[in-house]
Amino acid sequence: QVQFVESGGGLVQPGGSLRLSCAVSGIFFKFYSMAWYRQTPGHEREMIADISSTETTNYAESVKGRFIISRDNVNTMVHLQMNSLQPEDTAVYYCNYATGGNFWGRGTQVTVSS
């Protein structure tokens, strides 16, 4: 069974940076497009960045130019470098298949506040 374990969240001031990581197990990782999602209370989970098996990337407009998604096929991990963080980036961040899935990790909380 696929498993996603997100880490790296925390409290950061506006303008700061964080690097999230997601350890993925239970799948032939290198063949799958992966994505980062985020969710705030009362809102649907939204995909903010995805990366294909050939490392083509796409970003939501809200994070384009500030966030960078990457993958490590050797260690089966997905990373999200987040720069120039703003209060509106406060959310729980998850990773999953780029097509979504039925199984989700616990996510990692990112709070941007002064």
Short mmCIF file of C-alpha atoms in Angstrom, two decimals:
data_model
loop_
_atom_site.label_atom_id
_atom_site.label_comp_id
_atom_site.label_asym_id
_atom_site.label_seq_id
_atom_site.Cartn_x
_atom_site.Cartn_y
_atom_site.Cartn_z
CA GLN A 1 0.00 0.00 0.00
CA VAL A 2 1.26 3.44 -0.89
CA GLN A 3 2.38 5.63 1.97
CA PHE A 4 3.20 9.34 2.06
CA VAL A 5 5.05 10.93 4.98
CA GLU A 6 5.37 14.69 4.82
CA SER A 7 7.81 16.72 6.90
CA GLY A 8 9.54 20.08 7.09
CA GLY A 9 6.70 22.38 8.02
CA GLY A 10 6.80 24.96 10.76
CA LEU A 11 6.35 28.59 11.69
CA VAL A 12 8.09 31.13 9.49
CA GLN A 13 7.94 34.89 9.13
CA PRO A 14 6.63 36.50 5.94
CA GLY A 15 9.34 36.52 3.31
CA GLY A 16 10.97 33.44 4.76
CA SER A 17 11.61 30.03 3.27
CA LEU A 18 10.90 26.41 4.09
CA ARG A 19 11.72 23.12 2.39
CA LEU A 20 9.15 20.38 2.62
CA SER A 21 9.92 16.73 2.03
CA CYS A 22 7.73 13.75 1.35
CA ALA A 23 8.88 10.17 1.70
CA VAL A 24 6.94 7.87 -0.60
CA SER A 25 6.80 4.11 -0.32
CA GLY A 26 4.81 1.24 -1.73
CA ILE A 27 4.92 2.21 -5.41
CA PHE A 28 7.30 2.14 -8.36
CA PHE A 29 7.98 5.78 -7.60
CA LYS A 30 9.98 6.78 -10.67
CA PHE A 31 7.09 6.00 -13.01
CA TYR A 32 4.56 8.32 -11.36
CA SER A 33 3.87 12.01 -11.60
CA MET A 34 3.78 13.46 -8.12
CA ALA A 35 2.35 16.64 -6.66
CA TRP A 36 2.12 18.85 -3.63
CA TYR A 37 -1.27 19.94 -2.37
CA ARG A 38 -2.39 22.25 0.40
CA GLN A 39 -5.54 22.71 2.38
CA THR A 40 -6.87 25.37 4.71
CA PRO A 41 -9.84 24.96 7.06
CA GLY A 42 -13.14 25.09 5.22
CA HIS A 43 -11.56 24.80 1.80
CA GLU A 44 -10.94 22.03 -0.67
CA ARG A 45 -7.48 20.59 -0.99
CA GLU A 46 -5.75 22.21 -3.97
CA MET A 47 -2.83 21.08 -6.05
CA ILE A 48 -0.10 23.68 -6.14
CA ALA A 49 2.77 21.95 -7.94
CA ASP A 50 3.34 18.75 -9.85
CA ILE A 51 6.31 16.98 -11.38
CA SER A 52 6.20 14.27 -14.01
CA SER A 53 8.34 11.17 -14.26
CA THR A 54 10.52 13.11 -16.71
CA GLU A 55 10.70 16.04 -14.26
CA THR A 56 8.44 18.40 -16.17
CA THR A 57 6.93 20.76 -13.61
CA ASN A 58 3.75 22.80 -13.35
CA TYR A 59 2.69 25.32 -10.75
CA ALA A 60 -0.47 27.01 -9.63
CA GLU A 61 -0.46 30.73 -10.32
CA SER A 62 -0.50 31.43 -6.60
CA VAL A 63 2.95 29.87 -6.09
CA LYS A 64 4.58 30.25 -9.50
CA GLY A 65 7.99 31.87 -9.23
CA ARG A 66 8.21 31.26 -5.49
CA PHE A 67 7.96 27.48 -5.04
CA ILE A 68 10.08 24.77 -6.65
CA ILE A 69 9.09 21.11 -6.75
CA SER A 70 11.71 18.42 -7.21
CA ARG A 71 12.01 14.68 -6.90
CA ASP A 72 14.64 12.17 -5.83
CA ASN A 73 13.99 8.86 -7.54
CA VAL A 74 16.80 7.11 -5.68
CA ASN A 75 15.36 7.87 -2.25
CA THR A 76 11.73 8.03 -3.48
CA MET A 77 11.13 11.52 -2.16
CA VAL A 78 9.44 14.66 -3.36
CA HIS A 79 10.52 18.09 -2.15
CA LEU A 80 8.99 21.53 -2.21
CA GLN A 81 11.23 24.54 -1.78
CA MET A 82 9.08 27.44 -0.70
CA ASN A 83 10.46 30.97 -0.89
CA SER A 84 9.01 34.41 -0.26
CA LEU A 85 6.34 32.87 1.93
CA GLN A 86 3.25 34.93 2.67
CA PRO A 87 0.49 34.57 5.27
CA GLU A 88 -1.83 33.22 2.58
CA ASP A 89 0.51 30.24 2.19
CA THR A 90 -0.50 29.07 5.67
CA ALA A 91 -1.99 25.61 5.22
CA VAL A 92 -1.45 21.90 5.74
CA TYR A 93 0.69 20.59 2.90
CA TYR A 94 0.38 17.10 1.46
CA CYS A 95 2.01 15.11 -1.29
CA ASN A 96 0.33 12.50 -3.45
CA TYR A 97 0.05 11.30 -7.00
CA ALA A 98 -0.50 14.16 -9.43
CA THR A 99 -3.86 12.54 -10.18
CA GLY A 100 -4.76 12.47 -6.52
CA GLY A 101 -5.54 9.32 -4.61
CA ASN A 102 -7.55 7.65 -1.91
CA PHE A 103 -4.74 7.45 0.62
CA TRP A 104 -3.26 10.58 2.11
CA GLY A 105 -0.55 11.23 4.64
CA ARG A 106 -0.97 13.40 7.72
CA GLY A 107 0.49 16.40 5.97
CA THR A 108 2.77 19.02 7.46
CA GLN A 109 1.58 22.33 8.85
CA VAL A 110 3.06 25.52 7.45
CA THR A 111 2.27 28.74 9.30
CA VAL A 112 3.44 32.07 7.94
CA SER A 113 3.08 34.79 10.53
CA SER A 114 5.01 37.62 12.11
#
